[in-house]
């Protein structure tokens, strides 16, 4: 009986001391919790703060000035917390007490591409055997389009009444947005493809696959086929200029080229010295610049009128997958297999890194700037689409101007 009483008394005193310890150090536990949440975004911040957390708790518990005065520790923690907050840009939903404003829920496999409708009120995402059309602002599914193969790229046509795409086995698909029915299923290439582009002005459509050949047809009847040999390797991205007089392409051997449609002439503006794959290339909105990203995660900007090429510092730790200009052409968003998005300011002679965005748990395959603002939407192999509110940062931060 005495043993039981002694054990109970000891447990009671231990609980009392634990409660007193927690109450005395509650601010440090709060800091630790907040810092751990930051670990989800950037690892160095977590370890940096963890050191000060341990020092502060020990100092308070031992009632000593263990390296830092308590006030000094608190000041350093606040300053470092502010620095981290300025460096790491969170989703709008994270900033609003971690509550999501939009949840794009619908995909069960990795997402390959994103594209806006002409008014940006709808968003189309492609994946394995399914294409989903979303309401951009409510994240509600408007239509789920089924197909017998995976789709590598898709976009709206015909005043947003249809969606077209290409993917496995080189099959081309055309869906009716309203009914969700497949209107056309046609094999146009001999291999899988993620390269498809359309010039509405000239009624031209182009596709490219693994053989390095670009096929161009009159659209929508696929007549008057024209063939252009770009190289011997898989072409990852092609894009028409707005007036249809030229086309840009990139391949897995590190080539980026401008092709004149009329005479089929090729101008290789970039050949990677180590033949690293170039998986994405795109025009700026006014078509005076190109942006592309290589296998090491370097971002490039090519000024078409002056033939000037500028290269970013290395910031992605793995292969680059996508890059996009904002609506003014002053900023570039890049993404890669390191699960992050990086924002760049386009200068006359350099690309300046502004900040990184963390939040996906797998490779970020596609990024899109909203056309009416600098909000950003991203898709990932974690099956998630995320909305990022960054417009106030791009326009209010001094070093972004």
One Martini backbone bead per residue (centre of mass of N, CA, C, O) as a GRO file, in nm:
protein
  401
    1UNK     BB    1   0.058   0.063  -0.021
    2UNK     BB    2   0.303   0.252   0.003
    3UNK     BB    3   0.394   0.214  -0.290
    4UNK     BB    4   0.143   0.335  -0.421
    5UNK     BB    5   0.156   0.612  -0.285
    6UNK     BB    6   0.439   0.683  -0.388
    7UNK     BB    7   0.373   0.663  -0.689
    8UNK     BB    8   0.146   0.871  -0.688
    9UNK     BB    9   0.310   1.107  -0.573
   10UNK     BB   10   0.526   1.110  -0.794
   11UNK     BB   11   0.334   1.151  -1.035
   12UNK     BB   12   0.213   1.416  -0.935
   13UNK     BB   13   0.479   1.577  -0.925
   14UNK     BB   14   0.554   1.533  -1.221
   15UNK     BB   15   0.304   1.667  -1.344
   16UNK     BB   16   0.344   1.939  -1.211
   17UNK     BB   17   0.623   1.999  -1.339
   18UNK     BB   18   0.528   1.979  -1.632
   19UNK     BB   19   0.321   2.206  -1.622
   20UNK     BB   20   0.515   2.426  -1.532
   21UNK     BB   21   0.709   2.398  -1.768
   22UNK     BB   22   0.504   2.462  -1.993
   23UNK     BB   23   0.410   2.739  -1.887
   24UNK     BB   24   0.695   2.872  -1.890
   25UNK     BB   25   0.735   2.755  -2.215
   26UNK     BB   26   0.502   2.825  -2.417
   27UNK     BB   27   0.642   3.011  -2.626
   28UNK     BB   28   0.838   2.789  -2.727
   29UNK     BB   29   0.624   2.590  -2.828
   30UNK     BB   30   0.503   2.780  -3.030
   31UNK     BB   31   0.755   2.827  -3.195
   32UNK     BB   32   0.808   2.533  -3.263
   33UNK     BB   33   0.547   2.487  -3.421
   34UNK     BB   34   0.593   2.706  -3.634
   35UNK     BB   35   0.867   2.596  -3.731
   36UNK     BB   36   0.762   2.323  -3.827
   37UNK     BB   37   0.582   2.437  -4.046
   38UNK     BB   38   0.827   2.554  -4.201
   39UNK     BB   39   0.955   2.283  -4.271
   40UNK     BB   40   0.750   2.225  -4.503
   41UNK     BB   41   0.908   2.455  -4.678
   42UNK     BB   42   1.198   2.487  -4.508
   43UNK     BB   43   1.461   2.333  -4.361
   44UNK     BB   44   1.662   2.550  -4.249
   45UNK     BB   45   1.459   2.691  -4.062
   46UNK     BB   46   1.412   2.467  -3.861
   47UNK     BB   47   1.709   2.428  -3.758
   48UNK     BB   48   1.757   2.719  -3.673
   49UNK     BB   49   1.522   2.734  -3.461
   50UNK     BB   50   1.583   2.484  -3.291
   51UNK     BB   51   1.833   2.592  -3.153
   52UNK     BB   52   1.686   2.833  -3.005
   53UNK     BB   53   1.482   2.663  -2.857
   54UNK     BB   54   1.676   2.498  -2.683
   55UNK     BB   55   1.826   2.732  -2.552
   56UNK     BB   56   1.576   2.871  -2.427
   57UNK     BB   57   1.469   2.638  -2.254
   58UNK     BB   58   1.725   2.584  -2.088
   59UNK     BB   59   1.757   2.867  -1.976
   60UNK     BB   60   1.483   2.876  -1.827
   61UNK     BB   61   1.512   2.612  -1.657
   62UNK     BB   62   1.811   2.691  -1.532
   63UNK     BB   63   1.831   2.999  -1.483
   64UNK     BB   64   2.005   3.103  -1.737
   65UNK     BB   65   2.250   3.253  -1.954
   66UNK     BB   66   2.233   3.052  -2.228
   67UNK     BB   67   2.405   3.271  -2.433
   68UNK     BB   68   2.111   3.409  -2.398
   69UNK     BB   69   1.898   3.629  -2.357
   70UNK     BB   70   1.566   3.629  -2.363
   71UNK     BB   71   1.528   3.886  -2.530
   72UNK     BB   72   1.728   3.812  -2.752
   73UNK     BB   73   1.594   3.556  -2.842
   74UNK     BB   74   1.324   3.680  -2.921
   75UNK     BB   75   1.435   3.875  -3.131
   76UNK     BB   76   1.566   3.666  -3.318
   77UNK     BB   77   1.312   3.504  -3.377
   78UNK     BB   78   1.150   3.732  -3.508
   79UNK     BB   79   1.348   3.806  -3.731
   80UNK     BB   80   1.370   3.522  -3.861
   81UNK     BB   81   1.070   3.489  -3.912
   82UNK     BB   82   1.051   3.730  -4.108
   83UNK     BB   83   1.251   3.633  -4.316
   84UNK     BB   84   1.102   3.372  -4.385
   85UNK     BB   85   0.836   3.511  -4.469
   86UNK     BB   86   0.971   3.669  -4.711
   87UNK     BB   87   1.092   3.418  -4.868
   88UNK     BB   88   0.827   3.258  -4.818
   89UNK     BB   89   0.563   3.160  -5.029
   90UNK     BB   90   0.236   3.124  -4.970
   91UNK     BB   91  -0.052   3.034  -4.974
   92UNK     BB   92  -0.344   3.181  -4.929
   93UNK     BB   93  -0.454   2.954  -4.738
   94UNK     BB   94  -0.213   2.967  -4.539
   95UNK     BB   95  -0.240   3.267  -4.456
   96UNK     BB   96  -0.547   3.175  -4.379
   97UNK     BB   97  -0.513   2.968  -4.142
   98UNK     BB   98  -0.482   2.702  -4.326
   99UNK     BB   99  -0.726   2.766  -4.521
  100UNK     BB  100  -0.887   2.665  -4.787
  101UNK     BB  101  -1.035   2.808  -5.066
  102UNK     BB  102  -0.927   2.591  -5.271
  103UNK     BB  103  -1.027   2.260  -5.415
  104UNK     BB  104  -0.862   2.050  -5.647
  105UNK     BB  105  -1.067   1.775  -5.680
  106UNK     BB  106  -1.004   1.460  -5.905
  107UNK     BB  107  -0.729   1.342  -5.919
  108UNK     BB  108  -0.536   1.011  -5.926
  109UNK     BB  109  -0.317   1.128  -6.113
  110UNK     BB  110  -0.091   1.266  -6.272
  111UNK     BB  111  -0.021   1.589  -6.391
  112UNK     BB  112   0.062   1.735  -6.711
  113UNK     BB  113  -0.152   1.983  -6.760
  114UNK     BB  114  -0.234   2.335  -6.828
  115UNK     BB  115  -0.535   2.541  -6.917
  116UNK     BB  116  -0.691   2.814  -7.035
  117UNK     BB  117  -0.930   3.000  -7.109
  118UNK     BB  118  -0.996   3.297  -7.263
  119UNK     BB  119  -1.125   3.407  -6.963
  120UNK     BB  120  -1.014   3.220  -6.715
  121UNK     BB  121  -1.279   3.058  -6.595
  122UNK     BB  122  -1.126   2.812  -6.714
  123UNK     BB  123  -0.985   2.475  -6.654
  124UNK     BB  124  -0.742   2.247  -6.791
  125UNK     BB  125  -0.669   1.901  -6.712
  126UNK     BB  126  -0.420   1.645  -6.747
  127UNK     BB  127  -0.413   1.278  -6.770
  128UNK     BB  128  -0.504   0.954  -6.694
  129UNK     BB  129  -0.787   0.910  -6.884
  130UNK     BB  130  -0.821   1.226  -6.802
  131UNK     BB  131  -1.024   1.527  -6.826
  132UNK     BB  132  -1.048   1.845  -6.658
  133UNK     BB  133  -1.304   2.083  -6.593
  134UNK     BB  134  -1.282   2.407  -6.446
  135UNK     BB  135  -1.355   2.635  -6.209
  136UNK     BB  136  -1.134   2.867  -6.121
  137UNK     BB  137  -1.292   3.016  -5.863
  138UNK     BB  138  -1.428   2.730  -5.728
  139UNK     BB  139  -1.316   2.434  -5.812
  140UNK     BB  140  -1.524   2.318  -5.995
  141UNK     BB  141  -1.659   2.065  -6.175
  142UNK     BB  142  -1.776   2.065  -6.505
  143UNK     BB  143  -1.591   1.835  -6.653
  144UNK     BB  144  -1.548   1.486  -6.746
  145UNK     BB  145  -1.299   1.349  -6.958
  146UNK     BB  146  -1.281   1.068  -7.142
  147UNK     BB  147  -1.013   0.823  -7.219
  148UNK     BB  148  -0.801   0.555  -7.353
  149UNK     BB  149  -0.570   0.760  -7.268
  150UNK     BB  150  -0.322   0.953  -7.220
  151UNK     BB  151  -0.267   1.310  -7.153
  152UNK     BB  152  -0.026   1.566  -7.220
  153UNK     BB  153  -0.218   1.779  -7.379
  154UNK     BB  154  -0.449   2.068  -7.334
  155UNK     BB  155  -0.713   2.273  -7.503
  156UNK     BB  156  -0.892   2.535  -7.603
  157UNK     BB  157  -1.165   2.583  -7.842
  158UNK     BB  158  -1.415   2.732  -7.993
  159UNK     BB  159  -1.497   2.929  -7.762
  160UNK     BB  160  -1.481   2.691  -7.537
  161UNK     BB  161  -1.643   2.427  -7.662
  162UNK     BB  162  -1.357   2.290  -7.682
  163UNK     BB  163  -1.130   2.006  -7.646
  164UNK     BB  164  -0.786   1.938  -7.700
  165UNK     BB  165  -0.564   1.643  -7.755
  166UNK     BB  166  -0.258   1.460  -7.659
  167UNK     BB  167  -0.080   1.124  -7.649
  168UNK     BB  168  -0.112   0.820  -7.654
  169UNK     BB  169  -0.013   0.690  -7.967
  170UNK     BB  170  -0.090   0.970  -8.116
  171UNK     BB  171  -0.366   1.069  -8.016
  172UNK     BB  172  -0.647   1.255  -8.113
  173UNK     BB  173  -0.865   1.489  -7.936
  174UNK     BB  174  -1.229   1.576  -7.925
  175UNK     BB  175  -1.431   1.776  -7.716
  176UNK     BB  176  -1.732   1.835  -7.556
  177UNK     BB  177  -1.797   2.040  -7.298
  178UNK     BB  178  -2.102   2.005  -7.240
  179UNK     BB  179  -2.117   1.671  -7.274
  180UNK     BB  180  -1.823   1.505  -7.292
  181UNK     BB  181  -1.782   1.416  -7.573
  182UNK     BB  182  -1.634   1.238  -7.828
  183UNK     BB  183  -1.570   1.365  -8.156
  184UNK     BB  184  -1.253   1.280  -8.166
  185UNK     BB  185  -1.041   0.989  -8.279
  186UNK     BB  186  -0.701   1.030  -8.384
  187UNK     BB  187  -0.431   0.908  -8.562
  188UNK     BB  188  -0.126   1.122  -8.618
  189UNK     BB  189   0.088   0.936  -8.477
  190UNK     BB  190   0.353   0.685  -8.397
  191UNK     BB  191   0.364   0.828  -8.111
  192UNK     BB  192   0.404   0.961  -7.840
  193UNK     BB  193   0.260   1.281  -7.703
  194UNK     BB  194   0.324   1.651  -7.597
  195UNK     BB  195   0.293   1.789  -7.893
  196UNK     BB  196   0.076   2.080  -7.920
  197UNK     BB  197  -0.058   2.317  -8.169
  198UNK     BB  198  -0.242   2.633  -8.233
  199UNK     BB  199  -0.361   2.836  -8.516
  200UNK     BB  200  -0.633   3.026  -8.558
  201UNK     BB  201  -0.572   3.235  -8.782
  202UNK     BB  202  -0.458   2.985  -8.990
  203UNK     BB  203  -0.564   2.700  -8.938
  204UNK     BB  204  -0.340   2.549  -8.752
  205UNK     BB  205  -0.173   2.230  -8.688
  206UNK     BB  206   0.057   2.078  -8.447
  207UNK     BB  207   0.283   1.788  -8.422
  208UNK     BB  208   0.489   1.589  -8.186
  209UNK     BB  209   0.745   1.343  -8.119
  210UNK     BB  210   1.004   1.094  -8.096
  211UNK     BB  211   1.130   1.154  -8.408
  212UNK     BB  212   1.164   1.482  -8.464
  213UNK     BB  213   0.881   1.543  -8.599
  214UNK     BB  214   0.687   1.789  -8.770
  215UNK     BB  215   0.336   1.835  -8.797
  216UNK     BB  216   0.131   2.002  -9.050
  217UNK     BB  217  -0.207   2.133  -9.060
  218UNK     BB  218  -0.514   2.172  -9.148
  219UNK     BB  219  -0.782   2.328  -8.968
  220UNK     BB  220  -0.994   2.044  -8.895
  221UNK     BB  221  -0.916   1.824  -9.147
  222UNK     BB  222  -0.618   1.733  -9.193
  223UNK     BB  223  -0.471   1.885  -9.429
  224UNK     BB  224  -0.190   1.958  -9.583
  225UNK     BB  225   0.072   1.815  -9.514
  226UNK     BB  226   0.359   1.905  -9.313
  227UNK     BB  227   0.719   1.841  -9.296
  228UNK     BB  228   0.953   1.869  -9.013
  229UNK     BB  229   1.294   1.839  -8.940
  230UNK     BB  230   1.444   1.888  -8.627
  231UNK     BB  231   1.542   1.586  -8.546
  232UNK     BB  232   1.628   1.273  -8.346
  233UNK     BB  233   1.439   1.369  -8.110
  234UNK     BB  234   1.236   1.429  -7.870
  235UNK     BB  235   0.956   1.633  -7.857
  236UNK     BB  236   0.818   1.845  -7.595
  237UNK     BB  237   0.777   2.138  -7.746
  238UNK     BB  238   0.525   2.343  -7.906
  239UNK     BB  239   0.481   2.680  -8.073
  240UNK     BB  240   0.295   2.920  -8.192
  241UNK     BB  241   0.250   3.195  -8.327
  242UNK     BB  242  -0.007   3.410  -8.367
  243UNK     BB  243   0.033   3.429  -8.701
  244UNK     BB  244   0.190   3.152  -8.803
  245UNK     BB  245   0.502   3.200  -8.915
  246UNK     BB  246   0.596   3.044  -8.650
  247UNK     BB  247   0.802   2.803  -8.457
  248UNK     BB  248   0.859   2.635  -8.154
  249UNK     BB  249   1.126   2.414  -8.022
  250UNK     BB  250   1.199   2.113  -7.819
  251UNK     BB  251   1.445   1.878  -7.686
  252UNK     BB  252   1.624   1.602  -7.529
  253UNK     BB  253   1.912   1.726  -7.662
  254UNK     BB  254   1.908   2.061  -7.626
  255UNK     BB  255   1.708   2.194  -7.836
  256UNK     BB  256   1.641   2.525  -7.977
  257UNK     BB  257   1.383   2.645  -8.211
  258UNK     BB  258   1.320   2.831  -8.510
  259UNK     BB  259   1.037   2.814  -8.737
  260UNK     BB  260   0.964   2.862  -9.067
  261UNK     BB  261   0.683   2.786  -9.238
  262UNK     BB  262   0.714   2.865  -9.539
  263UNK     BB  263   1.038   2.739  -9.569
  264UNK     BB  264   1.138   2.547  -9.323
  265UNK     BB  265   1.327   2.697  -9.147
  266UNK     BB  266   1.612   2.673  -8.922
  267UNK     BB  267   1.682   2.811  -8.581
  268UNK     BB  268   1.927   2.755  -8.357
  269UNK     BB  269   1.943   2.919  -8.044
  270UNK     BB  270   2.002   2.633  -7.889
  271UNK     BB  271   2.280   2.426  -7.754
  272UNK     BB  272   2.354   2.198  -7.543
  273UNK     BB  273   2.668   2.107  -7.432
  274UNK     BB  274   2.529   1.834  -7.267
  275UNK     BB  275   2.245   1.742  -7.377
  276UNK     BB  276   2.021   1.854  -7.220
  277UNK     BB  277   1.705   1.862  -7.157
  278UNK     BB  278   1.428   2.026  -7.318
  279UNK     BB  279   1.085   2.059  -7.195
  280UNK     BB  280   1.055   2.386  -7.233
  281UNK     BB  281   0.879   2.637  -7.438
  282UNK     BB  282   0.813   3.003  -7.467
  283UNK     BB  283   0.633   3.274  -7.520
  284UNK     BB  284   0.578   3.584  -7.497
  285UNK     BB  285   0.311   3.786  -7.531
  286UNK     BB  286   0.485   3.978  -7.754
  287UNK     BB  287   0.719   3.793  -7.889
  288UNK     BB  288   1.033   3.893  -7.785
  289UNK     BB  289   1.044   3.620  -7.615
  290UNK     BB  290   1.210   3.341  -7.454
  291UNK     BB  291   1.144   3.043  -7.259
  292UNK     BB  292   1.363   2.808  -7.082
  293UNK     BB  293   1.443   2.466  -6.957
  294UNK     BB  294   1.662   2.247  -6.803
  295UNK     BB  295   1.798   1.953  -6.655
  296UNK     BB  296   1.934   2.147  -6.411
  297UNK     BB  297   1.740   2.420  -6.367
  298UNK     BB  298   1.785   2.625  -6.584
  299UNK     BB  299   1.709   2.953  -6.688
  300UNK     BB  300   1.594   3.105  -6.998
  301UNK     BB  301   1.642   3.411  -7.200
  302UNK     BB  302   1.528   3.515  -7.527
  303UNK     BB  303   1.608   3.775  -7.751
  304UNK     BB  304   1.499   3.806  -8.065
  305UNK     BB  305   1.601   4.093  -8.175
  306UNK     BB  306   1.917   4.048  -8.035
  307UNK     BB  307   2.018   3.752  -7.958
  308UNK     BB  308   1.984   3.735  -7.648
  309UNK     BB  309   2.126   3.540  -7.372
  310UNK     BB  310   1.994   3.442  -7.057
  311UNK     BB  311   2.099   3.318  -6.730
  312UNK     BB  312   2.050   3.159  -6.455
  313UNK     BB  313   2.071   3.057  -6.165
  314UNK     BB  314   2.097   2.794  -5.958
  315UNK     BB  315   1.779   2.651  -5.807
  316UNK     BB  316   1.726   2.387  -5.913
  317UNK     BB  317   1.785   2.041  -5.805
  318UNK     BB  318   1.643   1.964  -6.076
  319UNK     BB  319   1.457   1.909  -6.323
  320UNK     BB  320   1.312   2.091  -6.560
  321UNK     BB  321   0.954   2.143  -6.675
  322UNK     BB  322   0.865   2.460  -6.644
  323UNK     BB  323   0.759   2.777  -6.812
  324UNK     BB  324   0.637   3.124  -6.746
  325UNK     BB  325   0.483   3.403  -6.831
  326UNK     BB  326   0.352   3.681  -6.772
  327UNK     BB  327   0.138   3.927  -6.906
  328UNK     BB  328   0.408   4.129  -6.941
  329UNK     BB  329   0.703   3.972  -6.940
  330UNK     BB  330   0.864   4.031  -6.646
  331UNK     BB  331   0.797   3.730  -6.561
  332UNK     BB  332   0.903   3.406  -6.425
  333UNK     BB  333   0.792   3.071  -6.406
  334UNK     BB  334   0.929   2.784  -6.240
  335UNK     BB  335   0.966   2.419  -6.270
  336UNK     BB  336   1.015   2.091  -6.094
  337UNK     BB  337   1.149   1.793  -5.942
  338UNK     BB  338   1.178   1.968  -5.654
  339UNK     BB  339   0.871   2.082  -5.586
  340UNK     BB  340   0.914   2.376  -5.713
  341UNK     BB  341   0.878   2.734  -5.733
  342UNK     BB  342   1.007   3.004  -5.941
  343UNK     BB  343   1.073   3.351  -5.932
  344UNK     BB  344   1.135   3.591  -6.203
  345UNK     BB  345   1.322   3.862  -6.317
  346UNK     BB  346   1.332   4.047  -6.616
  347UNK     BB  347   1.615   4.162  -6.752
  348UNK     BB  348   1.856   4.285  -6.968
  349UNK     BB  349   2.104   4.075  -6.829
  350UNK     BB  350   1.905   3.926  -6.615
  351UNK     BB  351   1.800   3.682  -6.376
  352UNK     BB  352   1.598   3.741  -6.093
  353UNK     BB  353   1.555   3.616  -5.792
  354UNK     BB  354   1.281   3.626  -5.570
  355UNK     BB  355   1.120   3.338  -5.518
  356UNK     BB  356   0.985   3.060  -5.343
  357UNK     BB  357   0.761   2.776  -5.384
  358UNK     BB  358   0.591   2.578  -5.145
  359UNK     BB  359   0.371   2.247  -5.142
  360UNK     BB  360   0.465   2.020  -5.300
  361UNK     BB  361   0.531   1.646  -5.310
  362UNK     BB  362   0.601   1.686  -5.618
  363UNK     BB  363   0.634   1.735  -5.922
  364UNK     BB  364   0.617   2.029  -6.122
  365UNK     BB  365   0.453   2.037  -6.441
  366UNK     BB  366   0.274   2.313  -6.402
  367UNK     BB  367   0.240   2.666  -6.501
  368UNK     BB  368   0.016   2.957  -6.434
  369UNK     BB  369  -0.082   3.261  -6.527
  370UNK     BB  370  -0.297   3.488  -6.479
  371UNK     BB  371  -0.432   3.722  -6.708
  372UNK     BB  372  -0.549   3.943  -6.475
  373UNK     BB  373  -0.294   3.850  -6.305
  374UNK     BB  374  -0.044   3.723  -6.052
  375UNK     BB  375  -0.163   3.465  -6.035
  376UNK     BB  376  -0.110   3.110  -5.952
  377UNK     BB  377  -0.098   2.791  -6.122
  378UNK     BB  378  -0.054   2.444  -6.020
  379UNK     BB  379   0.095   2.123  -6.111
  380UNK     BB  380   0.119   1.768  -6.009
  381UNK     BB  381   0.230   1.440  -5.917
  382UNK     BB  382   0.030   1.470  -5.653
  383UNK     BB  383  -0.265   1.546  -5.792
  384UNK     BB  384  -0.236   1.866  -5.766
  385UNK     BB  385  -0.401   2.183  -5.746
  386UNK     BB  386  -0.275   2.526  -5.716
  387UNK     BB  387  -0.328   2.838  -5.549
  388UNK     BB  388  -0.151   3.155  -5.592
  389UNK     BB  389  -0.092   3.455  -5.405
  390UNK     BB  390   0.135   3.709  -5.574
  391UNK     BB  391   0.065   4.003  -5.666
  392UNK     BB  392   0.146   4.177  -5.412
  393UNK     BB  393   0.448   4.103  -5.434
  394UNK     BB  394   0.530   4.188  -5.724
  395UNK     BB  395   0.424   4.505  -5.674
  396UNK     BB  396   0.544   4.576  -5.364
  397UNK     BB  397   0.822   4.496  -5.405
  398UNK     BB  398   1.110   4.658  -5.461
  399UNK     BB  399   1.288   4.422  -5.608
  400UNK     BB  400   1.040   4.378  -5.832
  401UNK     BB  401   1.069   4.671  -5.996
   0.00000   0.00000   0.00000
